[in-house]
Structure formats: structure tokens, C-alpha cells
PDB file of C-alpha atoms in Angstrom:
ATOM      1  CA  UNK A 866      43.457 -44.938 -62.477  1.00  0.00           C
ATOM      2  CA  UNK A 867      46.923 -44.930 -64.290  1.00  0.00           C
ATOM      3  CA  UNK A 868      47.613 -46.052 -67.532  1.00  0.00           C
ATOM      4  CA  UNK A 869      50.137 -48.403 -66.441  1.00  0.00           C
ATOM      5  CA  UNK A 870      46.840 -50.197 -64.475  1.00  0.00           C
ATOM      6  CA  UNK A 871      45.563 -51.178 -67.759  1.00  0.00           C
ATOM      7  CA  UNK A 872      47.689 -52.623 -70.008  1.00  0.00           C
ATOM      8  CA  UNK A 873      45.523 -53.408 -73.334  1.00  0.00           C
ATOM      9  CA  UNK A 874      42.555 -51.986 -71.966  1.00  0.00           C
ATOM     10  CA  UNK A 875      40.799 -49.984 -74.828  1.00  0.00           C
ATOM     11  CA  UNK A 876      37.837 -47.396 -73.624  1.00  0.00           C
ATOM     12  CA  UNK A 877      35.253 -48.379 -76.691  1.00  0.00           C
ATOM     13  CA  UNK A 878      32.686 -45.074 -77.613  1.00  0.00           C
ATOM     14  CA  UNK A 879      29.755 -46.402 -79.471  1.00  0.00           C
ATOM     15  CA  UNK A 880      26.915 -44.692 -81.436  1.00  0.00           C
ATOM     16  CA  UNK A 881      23.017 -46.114 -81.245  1.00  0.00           C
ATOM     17  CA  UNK A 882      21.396 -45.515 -83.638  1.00  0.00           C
ATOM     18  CA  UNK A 883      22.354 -47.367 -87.193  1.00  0.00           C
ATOM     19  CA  UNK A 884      25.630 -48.491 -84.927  1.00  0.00           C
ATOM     20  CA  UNK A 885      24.457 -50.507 -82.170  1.00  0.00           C
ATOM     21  CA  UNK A 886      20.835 -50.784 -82.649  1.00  0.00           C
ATOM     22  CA  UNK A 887      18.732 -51.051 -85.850  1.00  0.00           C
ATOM     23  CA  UNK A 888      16.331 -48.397 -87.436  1.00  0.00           C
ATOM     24  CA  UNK A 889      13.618 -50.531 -85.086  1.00  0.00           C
ATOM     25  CA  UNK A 890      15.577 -49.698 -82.201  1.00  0.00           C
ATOM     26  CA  UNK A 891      16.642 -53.430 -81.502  1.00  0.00           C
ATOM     27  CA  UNK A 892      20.187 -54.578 -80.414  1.00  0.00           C
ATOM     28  CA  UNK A 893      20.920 -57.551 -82.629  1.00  0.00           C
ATOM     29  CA  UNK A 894      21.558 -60.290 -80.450  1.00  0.00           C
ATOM     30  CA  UNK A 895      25.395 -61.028 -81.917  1.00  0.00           C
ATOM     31  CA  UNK A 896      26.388 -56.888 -80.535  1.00  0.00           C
ATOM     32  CA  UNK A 897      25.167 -57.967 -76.906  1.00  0.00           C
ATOM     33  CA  UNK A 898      27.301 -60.640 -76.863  1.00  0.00           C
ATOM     34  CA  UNK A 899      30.322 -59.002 -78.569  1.00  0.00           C
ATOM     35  CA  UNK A 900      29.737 -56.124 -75.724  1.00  0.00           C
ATOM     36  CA  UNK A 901      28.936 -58.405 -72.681  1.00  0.00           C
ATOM     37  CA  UNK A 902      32.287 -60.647 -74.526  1.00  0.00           C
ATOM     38  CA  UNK A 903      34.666 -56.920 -74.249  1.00  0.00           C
ATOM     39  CA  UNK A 904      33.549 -55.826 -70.963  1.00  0.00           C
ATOM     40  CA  UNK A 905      34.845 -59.299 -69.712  1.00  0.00           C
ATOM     41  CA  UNK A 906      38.046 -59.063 -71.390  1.00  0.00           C
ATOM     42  CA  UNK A 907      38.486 -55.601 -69.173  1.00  0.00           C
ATOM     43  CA  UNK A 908      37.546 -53.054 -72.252  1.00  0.00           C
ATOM     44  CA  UNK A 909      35.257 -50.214 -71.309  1.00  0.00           C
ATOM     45  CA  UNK A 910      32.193 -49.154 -72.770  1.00  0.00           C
ATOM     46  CA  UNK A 911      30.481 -45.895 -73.148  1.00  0.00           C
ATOM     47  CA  UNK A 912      27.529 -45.139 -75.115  1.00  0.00           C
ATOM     48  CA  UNK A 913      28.011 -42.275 -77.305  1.00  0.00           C
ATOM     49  CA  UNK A 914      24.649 -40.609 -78.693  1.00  0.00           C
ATOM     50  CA  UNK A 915      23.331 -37.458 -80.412  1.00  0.00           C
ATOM     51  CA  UNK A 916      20.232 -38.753 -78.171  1.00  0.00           C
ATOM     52  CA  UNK A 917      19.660 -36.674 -74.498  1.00  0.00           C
ATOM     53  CA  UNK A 918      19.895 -39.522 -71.738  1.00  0.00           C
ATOM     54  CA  UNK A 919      16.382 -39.409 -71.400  1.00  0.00           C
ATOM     55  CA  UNK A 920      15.896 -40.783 -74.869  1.00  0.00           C
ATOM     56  CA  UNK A 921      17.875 -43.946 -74.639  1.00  0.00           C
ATOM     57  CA  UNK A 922      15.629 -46.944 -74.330  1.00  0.00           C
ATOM     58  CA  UNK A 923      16.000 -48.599 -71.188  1.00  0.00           C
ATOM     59  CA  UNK A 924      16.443 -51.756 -72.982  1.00  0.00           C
ATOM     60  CA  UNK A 925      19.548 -50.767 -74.079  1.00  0.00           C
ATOM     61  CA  UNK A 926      20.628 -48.954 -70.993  1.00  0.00           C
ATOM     62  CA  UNK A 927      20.394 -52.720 -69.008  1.00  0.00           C
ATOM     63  CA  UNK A 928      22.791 -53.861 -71.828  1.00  0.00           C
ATOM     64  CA  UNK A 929      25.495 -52.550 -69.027  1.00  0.00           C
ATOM     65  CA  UNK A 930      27.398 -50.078 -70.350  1.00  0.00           C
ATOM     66  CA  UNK A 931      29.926 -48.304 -68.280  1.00  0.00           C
ATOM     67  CA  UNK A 932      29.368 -44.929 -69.328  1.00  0.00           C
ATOM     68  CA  UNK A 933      27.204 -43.102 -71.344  1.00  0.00           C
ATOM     69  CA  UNK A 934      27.920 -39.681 -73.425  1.00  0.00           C
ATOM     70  CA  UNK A 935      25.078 -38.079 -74.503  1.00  0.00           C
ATOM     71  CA  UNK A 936      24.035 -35.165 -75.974  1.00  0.00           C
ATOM     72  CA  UNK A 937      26.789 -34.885 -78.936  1.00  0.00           C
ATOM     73  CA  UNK A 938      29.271 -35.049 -76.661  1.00  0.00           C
ATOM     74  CA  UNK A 939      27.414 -32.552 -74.173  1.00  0.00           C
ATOM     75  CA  UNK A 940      27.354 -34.517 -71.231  1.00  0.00           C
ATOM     76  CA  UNK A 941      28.348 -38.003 -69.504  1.00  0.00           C
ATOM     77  CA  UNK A 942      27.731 -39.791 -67.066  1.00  0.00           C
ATOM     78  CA  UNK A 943      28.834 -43.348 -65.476  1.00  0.00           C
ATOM     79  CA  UNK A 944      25.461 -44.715 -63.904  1.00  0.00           C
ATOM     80  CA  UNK A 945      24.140 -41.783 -61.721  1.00  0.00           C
ATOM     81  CA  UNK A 946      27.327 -39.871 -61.421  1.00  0.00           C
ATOM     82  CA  UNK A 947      27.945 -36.725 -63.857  1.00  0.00           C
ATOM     83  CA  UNK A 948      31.263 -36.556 -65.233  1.00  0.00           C
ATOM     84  CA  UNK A 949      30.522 -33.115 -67.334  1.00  0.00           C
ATOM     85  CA  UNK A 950      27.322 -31.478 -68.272  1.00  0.00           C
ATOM     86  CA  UNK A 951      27.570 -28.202 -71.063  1.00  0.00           C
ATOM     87  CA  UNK A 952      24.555 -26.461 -71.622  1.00  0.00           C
ATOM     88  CA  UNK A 953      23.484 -24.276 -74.524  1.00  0.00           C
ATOM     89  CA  UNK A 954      23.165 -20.491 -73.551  1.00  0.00           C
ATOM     90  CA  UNK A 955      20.335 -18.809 -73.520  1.00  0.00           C
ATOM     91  CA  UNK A 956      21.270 -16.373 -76.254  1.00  0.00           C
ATOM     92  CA  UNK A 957      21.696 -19.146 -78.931  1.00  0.00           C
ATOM     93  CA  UNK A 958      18.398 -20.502 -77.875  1.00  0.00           C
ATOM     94  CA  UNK A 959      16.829 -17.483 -78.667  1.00  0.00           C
ATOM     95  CA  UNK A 960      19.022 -16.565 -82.088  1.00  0.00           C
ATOM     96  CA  UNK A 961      17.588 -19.902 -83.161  1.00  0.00           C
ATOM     97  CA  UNK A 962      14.247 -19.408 -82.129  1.00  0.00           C
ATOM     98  CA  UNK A 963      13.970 -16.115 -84.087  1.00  0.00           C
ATOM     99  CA  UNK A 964      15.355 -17.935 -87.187  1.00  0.00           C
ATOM    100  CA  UNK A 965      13.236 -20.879 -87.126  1.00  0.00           C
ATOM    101  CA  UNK A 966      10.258 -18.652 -87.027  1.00  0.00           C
ATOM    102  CA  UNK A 967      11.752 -16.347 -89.701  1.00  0.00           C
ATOM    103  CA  UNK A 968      12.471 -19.264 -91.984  1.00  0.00           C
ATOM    104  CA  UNK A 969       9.088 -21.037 -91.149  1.00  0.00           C
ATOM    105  CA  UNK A 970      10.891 -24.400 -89.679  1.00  0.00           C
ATOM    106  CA  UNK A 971       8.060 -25.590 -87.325  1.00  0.00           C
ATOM    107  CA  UNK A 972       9.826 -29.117 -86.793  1.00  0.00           C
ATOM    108  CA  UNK A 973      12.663 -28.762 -83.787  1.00  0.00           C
ATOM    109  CA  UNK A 974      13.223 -30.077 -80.502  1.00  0.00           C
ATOM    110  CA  UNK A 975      15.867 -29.274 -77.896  1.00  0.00           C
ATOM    111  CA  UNK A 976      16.991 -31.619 -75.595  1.00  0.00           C
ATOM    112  CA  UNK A 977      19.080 -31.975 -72.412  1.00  0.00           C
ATOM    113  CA  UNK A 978      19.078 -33.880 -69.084  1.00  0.00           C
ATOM    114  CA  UNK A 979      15.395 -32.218 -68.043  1.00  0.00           C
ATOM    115  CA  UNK A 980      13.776 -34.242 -71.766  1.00  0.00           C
ATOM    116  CA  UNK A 981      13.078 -33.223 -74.999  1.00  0.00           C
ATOM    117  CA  UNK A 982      11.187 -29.810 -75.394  1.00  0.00           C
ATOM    118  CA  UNK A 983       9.509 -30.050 -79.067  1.00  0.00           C
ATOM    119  CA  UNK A 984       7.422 -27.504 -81.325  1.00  0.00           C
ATOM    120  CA  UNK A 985       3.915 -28.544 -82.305  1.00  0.00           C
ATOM    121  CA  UNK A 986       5.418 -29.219 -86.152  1.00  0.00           C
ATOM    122  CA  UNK A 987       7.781 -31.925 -84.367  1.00  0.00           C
ATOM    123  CA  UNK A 988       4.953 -33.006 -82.293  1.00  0.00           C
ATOM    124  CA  UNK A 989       2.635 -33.463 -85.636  1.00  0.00           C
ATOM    125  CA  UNK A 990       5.536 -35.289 -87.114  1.00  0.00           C
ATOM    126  CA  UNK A 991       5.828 -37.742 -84.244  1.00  0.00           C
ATOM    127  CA  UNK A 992       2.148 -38.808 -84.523  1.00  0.00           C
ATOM    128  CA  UNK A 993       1.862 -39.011 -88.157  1.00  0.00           C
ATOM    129  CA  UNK A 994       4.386 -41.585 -87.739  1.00  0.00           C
ATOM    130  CA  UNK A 995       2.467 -43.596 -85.444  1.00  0.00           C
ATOM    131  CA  UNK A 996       5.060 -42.958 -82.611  1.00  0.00           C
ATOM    132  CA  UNK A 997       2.972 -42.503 -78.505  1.00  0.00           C
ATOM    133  CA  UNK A 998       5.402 -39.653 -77.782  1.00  0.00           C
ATOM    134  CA  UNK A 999       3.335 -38.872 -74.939  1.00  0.00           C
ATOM    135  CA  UNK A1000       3.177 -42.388 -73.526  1.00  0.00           C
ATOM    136  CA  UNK A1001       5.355 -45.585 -71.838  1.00  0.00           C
ATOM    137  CA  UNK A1002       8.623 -44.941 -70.643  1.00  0.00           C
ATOM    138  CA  UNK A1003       9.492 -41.629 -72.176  1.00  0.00           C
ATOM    139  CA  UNK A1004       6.006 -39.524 -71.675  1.00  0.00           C
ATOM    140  CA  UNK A1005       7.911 -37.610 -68.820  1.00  0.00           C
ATOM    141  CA  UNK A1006      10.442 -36.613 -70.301  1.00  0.00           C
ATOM    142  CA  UNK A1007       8.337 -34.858 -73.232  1.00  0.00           C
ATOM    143  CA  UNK A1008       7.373 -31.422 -73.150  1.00  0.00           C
ATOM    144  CA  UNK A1009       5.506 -29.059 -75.709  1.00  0.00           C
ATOM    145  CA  UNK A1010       7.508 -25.903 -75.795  1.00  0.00           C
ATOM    146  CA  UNK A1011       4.074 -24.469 -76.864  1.00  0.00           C
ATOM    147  CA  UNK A1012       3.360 -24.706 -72.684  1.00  0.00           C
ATOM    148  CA  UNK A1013       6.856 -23.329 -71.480  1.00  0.00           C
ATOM    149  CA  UNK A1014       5.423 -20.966 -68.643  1.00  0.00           C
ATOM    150  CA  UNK A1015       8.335 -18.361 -69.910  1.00  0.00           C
ATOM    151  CA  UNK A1016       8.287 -15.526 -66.753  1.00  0.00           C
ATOM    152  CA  UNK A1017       7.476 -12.083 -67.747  1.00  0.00           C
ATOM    153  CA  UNK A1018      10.362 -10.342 -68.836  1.00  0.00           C
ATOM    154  CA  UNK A1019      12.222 -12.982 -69.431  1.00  0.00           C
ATOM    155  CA  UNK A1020      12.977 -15.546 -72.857  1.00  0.00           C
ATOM    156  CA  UNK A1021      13.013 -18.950 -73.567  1.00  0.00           C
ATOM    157  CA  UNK A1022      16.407 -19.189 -74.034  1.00  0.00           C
ATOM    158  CA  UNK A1023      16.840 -18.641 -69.877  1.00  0.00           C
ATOM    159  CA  UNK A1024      14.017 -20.774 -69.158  1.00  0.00           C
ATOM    160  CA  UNK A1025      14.990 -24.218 -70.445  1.00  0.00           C
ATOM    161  CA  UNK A1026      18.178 -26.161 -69.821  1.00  0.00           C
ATOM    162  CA  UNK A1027      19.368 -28.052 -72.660  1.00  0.00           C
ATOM    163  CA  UNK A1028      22.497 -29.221 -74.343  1.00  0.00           C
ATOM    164  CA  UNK A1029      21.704 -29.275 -77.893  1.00  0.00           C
ATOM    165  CA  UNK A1030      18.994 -28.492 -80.821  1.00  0.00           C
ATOM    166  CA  UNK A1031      17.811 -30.321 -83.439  1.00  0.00           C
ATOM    167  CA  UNK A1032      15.300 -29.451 -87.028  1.00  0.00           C
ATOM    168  CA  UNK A1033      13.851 -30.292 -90.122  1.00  0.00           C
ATOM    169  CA  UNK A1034      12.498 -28.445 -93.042  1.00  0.00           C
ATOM    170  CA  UNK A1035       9.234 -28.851 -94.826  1.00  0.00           C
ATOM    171  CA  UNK A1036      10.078 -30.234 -98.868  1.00  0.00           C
ATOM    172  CA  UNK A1037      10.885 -26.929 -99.977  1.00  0.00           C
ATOM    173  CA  UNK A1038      12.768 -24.947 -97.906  1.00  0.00           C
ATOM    174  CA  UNK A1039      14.031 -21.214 -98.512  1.00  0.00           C
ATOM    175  CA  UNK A1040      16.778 -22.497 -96.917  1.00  0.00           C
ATOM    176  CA  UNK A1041      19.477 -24.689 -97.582  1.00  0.00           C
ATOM    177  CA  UNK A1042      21.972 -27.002 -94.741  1.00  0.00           C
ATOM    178  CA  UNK A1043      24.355 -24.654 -95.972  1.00  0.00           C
ATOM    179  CA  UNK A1044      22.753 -21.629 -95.049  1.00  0.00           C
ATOM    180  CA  UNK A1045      21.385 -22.748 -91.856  1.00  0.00           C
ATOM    181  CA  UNK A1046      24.664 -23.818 -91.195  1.00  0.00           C
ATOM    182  CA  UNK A1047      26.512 -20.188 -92.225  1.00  0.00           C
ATOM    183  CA  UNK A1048      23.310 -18.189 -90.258  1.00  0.00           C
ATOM    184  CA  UNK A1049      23.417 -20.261 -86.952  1.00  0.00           C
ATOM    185  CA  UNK A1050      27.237 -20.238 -86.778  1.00  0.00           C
ATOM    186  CA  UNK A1051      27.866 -17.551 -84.111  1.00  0.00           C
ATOM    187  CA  UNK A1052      26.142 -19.890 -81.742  1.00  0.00           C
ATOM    188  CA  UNK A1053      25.759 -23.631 -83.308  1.00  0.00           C
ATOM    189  CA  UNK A1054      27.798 -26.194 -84.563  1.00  0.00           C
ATOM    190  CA  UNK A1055      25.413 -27.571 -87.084  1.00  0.00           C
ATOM    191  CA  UNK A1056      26.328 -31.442 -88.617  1.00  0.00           C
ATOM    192  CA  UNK A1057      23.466 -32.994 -90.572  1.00  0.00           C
ATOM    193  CA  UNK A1058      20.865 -35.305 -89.104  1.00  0.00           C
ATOM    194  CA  UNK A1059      18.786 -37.973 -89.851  1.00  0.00           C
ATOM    195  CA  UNK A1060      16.135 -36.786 -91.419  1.00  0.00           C
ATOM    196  CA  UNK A1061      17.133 -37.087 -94.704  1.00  0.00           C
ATOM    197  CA  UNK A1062      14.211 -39.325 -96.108  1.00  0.00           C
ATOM    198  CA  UNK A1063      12.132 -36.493 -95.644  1.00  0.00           C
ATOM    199  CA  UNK A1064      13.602 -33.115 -95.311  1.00  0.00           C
ATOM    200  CA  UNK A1065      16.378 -31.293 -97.590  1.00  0.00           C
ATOM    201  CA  UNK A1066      17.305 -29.411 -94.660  1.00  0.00           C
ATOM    202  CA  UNK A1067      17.700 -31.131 -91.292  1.00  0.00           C
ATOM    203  CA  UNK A1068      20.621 -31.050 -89.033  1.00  0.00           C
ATOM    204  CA  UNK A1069      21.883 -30.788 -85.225  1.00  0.00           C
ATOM    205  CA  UNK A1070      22.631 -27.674 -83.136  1.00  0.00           C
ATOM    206  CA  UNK A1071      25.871 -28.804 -81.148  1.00  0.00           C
ATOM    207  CA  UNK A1072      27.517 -26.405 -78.809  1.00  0.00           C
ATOM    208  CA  UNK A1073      30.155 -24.331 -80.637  1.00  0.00           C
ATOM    209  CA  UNK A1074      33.354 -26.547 -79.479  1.00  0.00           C
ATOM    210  CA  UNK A1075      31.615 -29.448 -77.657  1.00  0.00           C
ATOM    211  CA  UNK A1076      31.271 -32.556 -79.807  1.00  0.00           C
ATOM    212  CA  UNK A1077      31.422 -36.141 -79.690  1.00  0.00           C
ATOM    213  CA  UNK A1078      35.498 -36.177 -80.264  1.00  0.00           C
ATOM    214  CA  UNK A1079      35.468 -33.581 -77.447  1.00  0.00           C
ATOM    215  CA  UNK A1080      33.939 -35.778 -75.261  1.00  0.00           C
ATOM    216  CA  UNK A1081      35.734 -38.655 -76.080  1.00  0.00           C
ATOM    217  CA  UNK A1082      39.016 -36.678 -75.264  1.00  0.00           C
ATOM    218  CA  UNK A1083      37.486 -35.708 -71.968  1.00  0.00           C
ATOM    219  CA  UNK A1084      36.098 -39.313 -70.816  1.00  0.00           C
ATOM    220  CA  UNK A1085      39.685 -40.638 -71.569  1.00  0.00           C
ATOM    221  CA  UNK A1086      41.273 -37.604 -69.670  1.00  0.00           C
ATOM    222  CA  UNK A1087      39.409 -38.559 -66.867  1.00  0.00           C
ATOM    223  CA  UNK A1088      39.406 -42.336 -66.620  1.00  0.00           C
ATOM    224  CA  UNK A1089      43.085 -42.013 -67.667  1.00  0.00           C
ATOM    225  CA  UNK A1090      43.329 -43.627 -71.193  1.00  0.00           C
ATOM    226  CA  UNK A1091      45.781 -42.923 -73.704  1.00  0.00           C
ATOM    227  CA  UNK A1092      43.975 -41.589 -76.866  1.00  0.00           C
ATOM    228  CA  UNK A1093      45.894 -44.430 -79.011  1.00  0.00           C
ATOM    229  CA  UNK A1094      43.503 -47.016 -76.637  1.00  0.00           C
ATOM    230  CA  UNK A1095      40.307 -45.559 -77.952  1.00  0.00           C
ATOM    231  CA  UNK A1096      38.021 -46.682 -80.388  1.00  0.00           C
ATOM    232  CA  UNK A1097      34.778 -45.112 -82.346  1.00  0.00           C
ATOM    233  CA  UNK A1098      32.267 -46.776 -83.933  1.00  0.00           C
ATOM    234  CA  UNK A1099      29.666 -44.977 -85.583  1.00  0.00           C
ATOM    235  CA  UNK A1100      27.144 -44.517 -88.875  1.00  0.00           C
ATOM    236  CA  UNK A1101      27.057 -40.862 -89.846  1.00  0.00           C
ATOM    237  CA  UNK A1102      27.929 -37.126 -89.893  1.00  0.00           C
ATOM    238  CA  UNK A1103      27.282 -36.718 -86.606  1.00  0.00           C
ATOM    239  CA  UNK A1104      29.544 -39.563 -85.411  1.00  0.00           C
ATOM    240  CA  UNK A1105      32.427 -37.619 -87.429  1.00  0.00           C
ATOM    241  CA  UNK A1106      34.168 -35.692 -84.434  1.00  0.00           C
ATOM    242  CA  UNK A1107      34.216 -38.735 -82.614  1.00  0.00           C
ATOM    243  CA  UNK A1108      35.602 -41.052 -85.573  1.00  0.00           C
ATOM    244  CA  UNK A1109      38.404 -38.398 -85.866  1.00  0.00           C
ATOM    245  CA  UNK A1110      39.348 -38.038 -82.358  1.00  0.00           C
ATOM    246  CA  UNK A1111      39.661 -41.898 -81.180  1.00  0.00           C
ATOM    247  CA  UNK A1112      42.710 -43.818 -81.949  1.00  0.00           C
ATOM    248  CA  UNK A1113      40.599 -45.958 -84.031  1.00  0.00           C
ATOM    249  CA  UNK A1114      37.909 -45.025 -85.758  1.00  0.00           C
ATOM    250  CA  UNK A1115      35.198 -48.021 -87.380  1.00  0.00           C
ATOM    251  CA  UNK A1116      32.365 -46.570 -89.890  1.00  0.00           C
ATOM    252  CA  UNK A1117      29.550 -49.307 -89.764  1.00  0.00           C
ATOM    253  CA  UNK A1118      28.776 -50.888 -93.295  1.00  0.00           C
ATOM    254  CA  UNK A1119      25.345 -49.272 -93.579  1.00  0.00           C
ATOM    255  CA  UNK A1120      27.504 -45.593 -92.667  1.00  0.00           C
ATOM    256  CA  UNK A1121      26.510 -42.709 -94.721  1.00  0.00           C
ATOM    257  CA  UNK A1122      27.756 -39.210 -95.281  1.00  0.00           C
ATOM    258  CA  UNK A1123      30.776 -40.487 -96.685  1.00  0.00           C
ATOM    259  CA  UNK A1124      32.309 -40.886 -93.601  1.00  0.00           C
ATOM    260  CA  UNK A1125      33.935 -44.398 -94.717  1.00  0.00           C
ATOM    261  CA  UNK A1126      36.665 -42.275 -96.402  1.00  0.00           C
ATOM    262  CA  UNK A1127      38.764 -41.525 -93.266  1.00  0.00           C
ATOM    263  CA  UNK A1128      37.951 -44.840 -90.829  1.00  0.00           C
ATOM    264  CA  UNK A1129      40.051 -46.677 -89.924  1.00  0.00           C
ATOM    265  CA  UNK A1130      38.350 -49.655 -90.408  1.00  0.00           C
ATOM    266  CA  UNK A1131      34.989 -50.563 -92.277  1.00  0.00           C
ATOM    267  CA  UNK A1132      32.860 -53.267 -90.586  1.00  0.00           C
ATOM    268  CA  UNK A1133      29.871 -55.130 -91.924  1.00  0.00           C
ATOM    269  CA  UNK A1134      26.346 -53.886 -92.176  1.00  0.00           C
ATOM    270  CA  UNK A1135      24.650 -53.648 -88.722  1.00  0.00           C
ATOM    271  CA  UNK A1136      22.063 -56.291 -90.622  1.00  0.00           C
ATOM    272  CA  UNK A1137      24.946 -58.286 -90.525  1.00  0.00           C
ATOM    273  CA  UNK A1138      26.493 -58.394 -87.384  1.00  0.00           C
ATOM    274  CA  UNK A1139      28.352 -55.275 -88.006  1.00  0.00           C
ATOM    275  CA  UNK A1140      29.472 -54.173 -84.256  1.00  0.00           C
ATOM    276  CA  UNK A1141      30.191 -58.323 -83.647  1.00  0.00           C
ATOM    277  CA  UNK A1142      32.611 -57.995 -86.772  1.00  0.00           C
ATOM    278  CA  UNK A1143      34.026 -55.223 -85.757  1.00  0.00           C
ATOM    279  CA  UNK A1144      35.091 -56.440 -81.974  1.00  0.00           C
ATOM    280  CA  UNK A1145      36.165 -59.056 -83.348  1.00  0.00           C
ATOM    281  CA  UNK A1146      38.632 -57.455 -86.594  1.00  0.00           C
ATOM    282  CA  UNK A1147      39.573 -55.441 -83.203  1.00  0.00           C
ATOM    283  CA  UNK A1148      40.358 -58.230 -80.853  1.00  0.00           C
ATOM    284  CA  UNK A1149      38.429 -56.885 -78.283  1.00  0.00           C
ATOM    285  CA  UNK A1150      35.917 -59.829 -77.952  1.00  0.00           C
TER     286      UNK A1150
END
């Protein structure tokens, strides 16, 4: 489609989690009808998520999004058809493997189109929390890396397909972000997560040059948009490569990391109608 074909159309990237749904994983109802609202003015709408696809509720998928990125940026899709998939190698699997164990993190998952492979730490934090990680709409999706049939001869870096890592520390680390994020360098990106209520030392393991602002420059690429008609909306560190490579950026009012300081625009809390206030400041709905 040329550009030309879509005169005011903006191509909208927005994050779940604190962004468009609530730490209860519920859409307020004032966001579906600023999206349904867009989509009817001709804006598109992608999903853009740290969260494998998965891991997104279906409740939210039926909102009817046009696209969804997923993955930090690692892969998208528009309903069944792939538009780009990367995938971690095998070596980086492994590098982190070895340094979790030497570091004693026990609390990681990876994730990528195949689910969400987790360590038994991850899988003790899941049900101290009360969460049925093995049950309803997800339980397929789950696997314990614990019974990863790895072939003889062979590692679990080459056995699993995913697109990105994520880890927590116990309360006391010997480690530091910092460190993790100087040791794991030859193979990760590493942005902080979202475990900060618990854990000194959490983060994500992005692809070294895939992100969130890669993919947004890719979906646009492809559906031919400008970068001046995109916009980012988002609630944390790991929203920041997107915020920086739209040609708007929104931090929500609940956003953390700091990342206020170089949005565009700073909406209202998403307790308060946040991603309604923010369609509408943007006259997209």
C-alpha cells in the first residue's frame, strides 16, 4: 500500500501490560472504545508486547487488533500470517544457561512462538502466587525446561526455538542488573523487567539488535507508513526502543523507569483512562 493511499492514517504500536491492560490483566472499558473508535477512523493497530504470542490473553486478542508484535520486537504477525520471526541462537542460550547456573538465578523462562519454557524456580514462583500456570487457556503452551528431551550430543540452546529470555534474582544477589547486563552482552540485549517488587536483579534477554523500535521500523516498512505517522504508547524500560523510534512517543501516567523524560506526550494513569486520553490528546479517536 502507498503512502499516498493513506492520508492521516497513523499505524498505532501499543504495549499490554500497565499500557493497555491493568496489573489484573483487564482492558478498561474507555481503551476498547478509544481502539474500536481509531480503527474506524482508518488508524491501525498493532499490539506491541515483551509477551510471546502465546501469552496474550485471548480476551484481548478479540479486542481486534490488526497486528500484533511480540516478543520485544522479535516477531509479528497480522492474524495468522508472519510478517518476521528472529530467533535467539543457540549459543546465547547456552552462554546464559551456564551463567544462570553459575550465579544461582533459578527464576527464568524463555519464550517464543512454540510457549514459554520455564526453570522449576520460575515454576515455584508462579504457584506461590496463586497463578494455574499449568491450566485454562495457556497450559499448552507451558513447558518445564526441567523435561526438555535434549538429544545426546547435543545442547539446549539447539533444542528450543525461542525469541527472547527473561530472569529474576533471589533478594540478594551476587549480581547486580549492571553486571548481568555487562556479562550477557556478547549475546543479549538486557532492559529491565518487571519484577522489581521482588527482585534487585530482573531483566529481559532481547536479541542483540532486535527490539521493539526495530520492529516498529520494520511493520511500517512493510505496510508502507512514514515513520512521522507512528505512534508508541507504553509504561516502562522495555517500551523504550519503541518510544524512541515512533514519530510519537506517549509514556502512560503510571510509566516508570523514567521514561517520561523523552515522550512526547504524557497521558493519564491507565486507572484513569490513560490510553482513552491519549487517543484522544492525539486525535485519533
Amino acid at each position: 500500500m502507498a503512502e499516498s493511499d493513506m492520508t492521516g492514517s497513523k499505524l498505532v504500536f501499543i504495549d499490554i501490560d500497565g499500557t493497555l491492560a491493568d496489573e489484573n490483566h483487564i482492558v478498561p472499558e474507555s481503551a476498547k472504545t478509544a481502539c474500536a473508535r481509531a480503527q474506524a477512523n482508518g488508524h491501525k493497530l498493532f499490539i506491541c508486547t515483551g509477551r510471546s504470542a502465546p501469552k496474550i490473553e485471548r480476551n484481548i486478542l478479540d479486542l481486534g487488533f490488526d497486528g500484533v508484535v511480540s516478543v520485544a520486537g522479535a516477531q509479528a504477525n497480522i492474524g495468522s500470517e508472519l510478517l518476521f520471526q528472529h530467533l535467539v541462537s543457540p549459543e546465547a542460550i547456552d552462554a546464559a544457561m551456564a551463567y544462570f547456573a553459575e550465579h544461582h538465578i533459578e527464576s527464568y523462562q524463555w519464550q517464543g512462538a512454540d510457549g514459554m519454557y520455564i526453570s522449576e524456580g520460575y515454576r515455584r514462583h508462579l504457584e506461590s502466587k496463586g497463578k494455574t500456570w499449568n491450566r485454562g487457556e495457556f497450559a499448552r503452551f507451558w513447558h518445564l525446561l526441567d523435561e526438555v528431551e535434549v538429544p545426546a550430543g547435543s545442547t539446549l540452546g539447539h533444542t528450543i526455538h525461542v525469541s527472547k529470555g527473561s530472569y529474576f534474582t533471589g533478594p540478594e544477589p551476587d549480581v547486580s542488573f549492571e553486571n548481568t547486563q555487562h556479562d550477557l552482552a556478547p549475546w543479549f540485549e538486557l532492559v529491565h523487567g518487571s519484577y522489581d517488587k521482588i527482585s534487585p536483579n530482573n531483566g529481559e534477554l532481547l536479541i542483540n539488535g532486535i527490539d521493539k523500535g526495530t520492529a516498529v521500523r520494520d511493520v511500517a516498512s512493510l505496510l508502507g507508513y512514514a515513520i512521522a505517522d507512528t505512534i508508541a504508547i507504553g509504561d516502562s524500560d522495555n517500551d523504550t526502543a519503541m518510544l524512541k523510534a515512533a514519530g510519537t512517543s506517549v509514556a502512560m501516567g503510571n510509566a516508570i523507569h523514567g521514561i517520561q523524560a523523552f515522550c512526547d506526550i504524557i497521558t493519564t494513569d491507565i486507572r484513569d483512562n490513560g490510553l482513552a486520553n491519549a487517543f484522544k490528546t492525539l486525535g485519533l479517536a
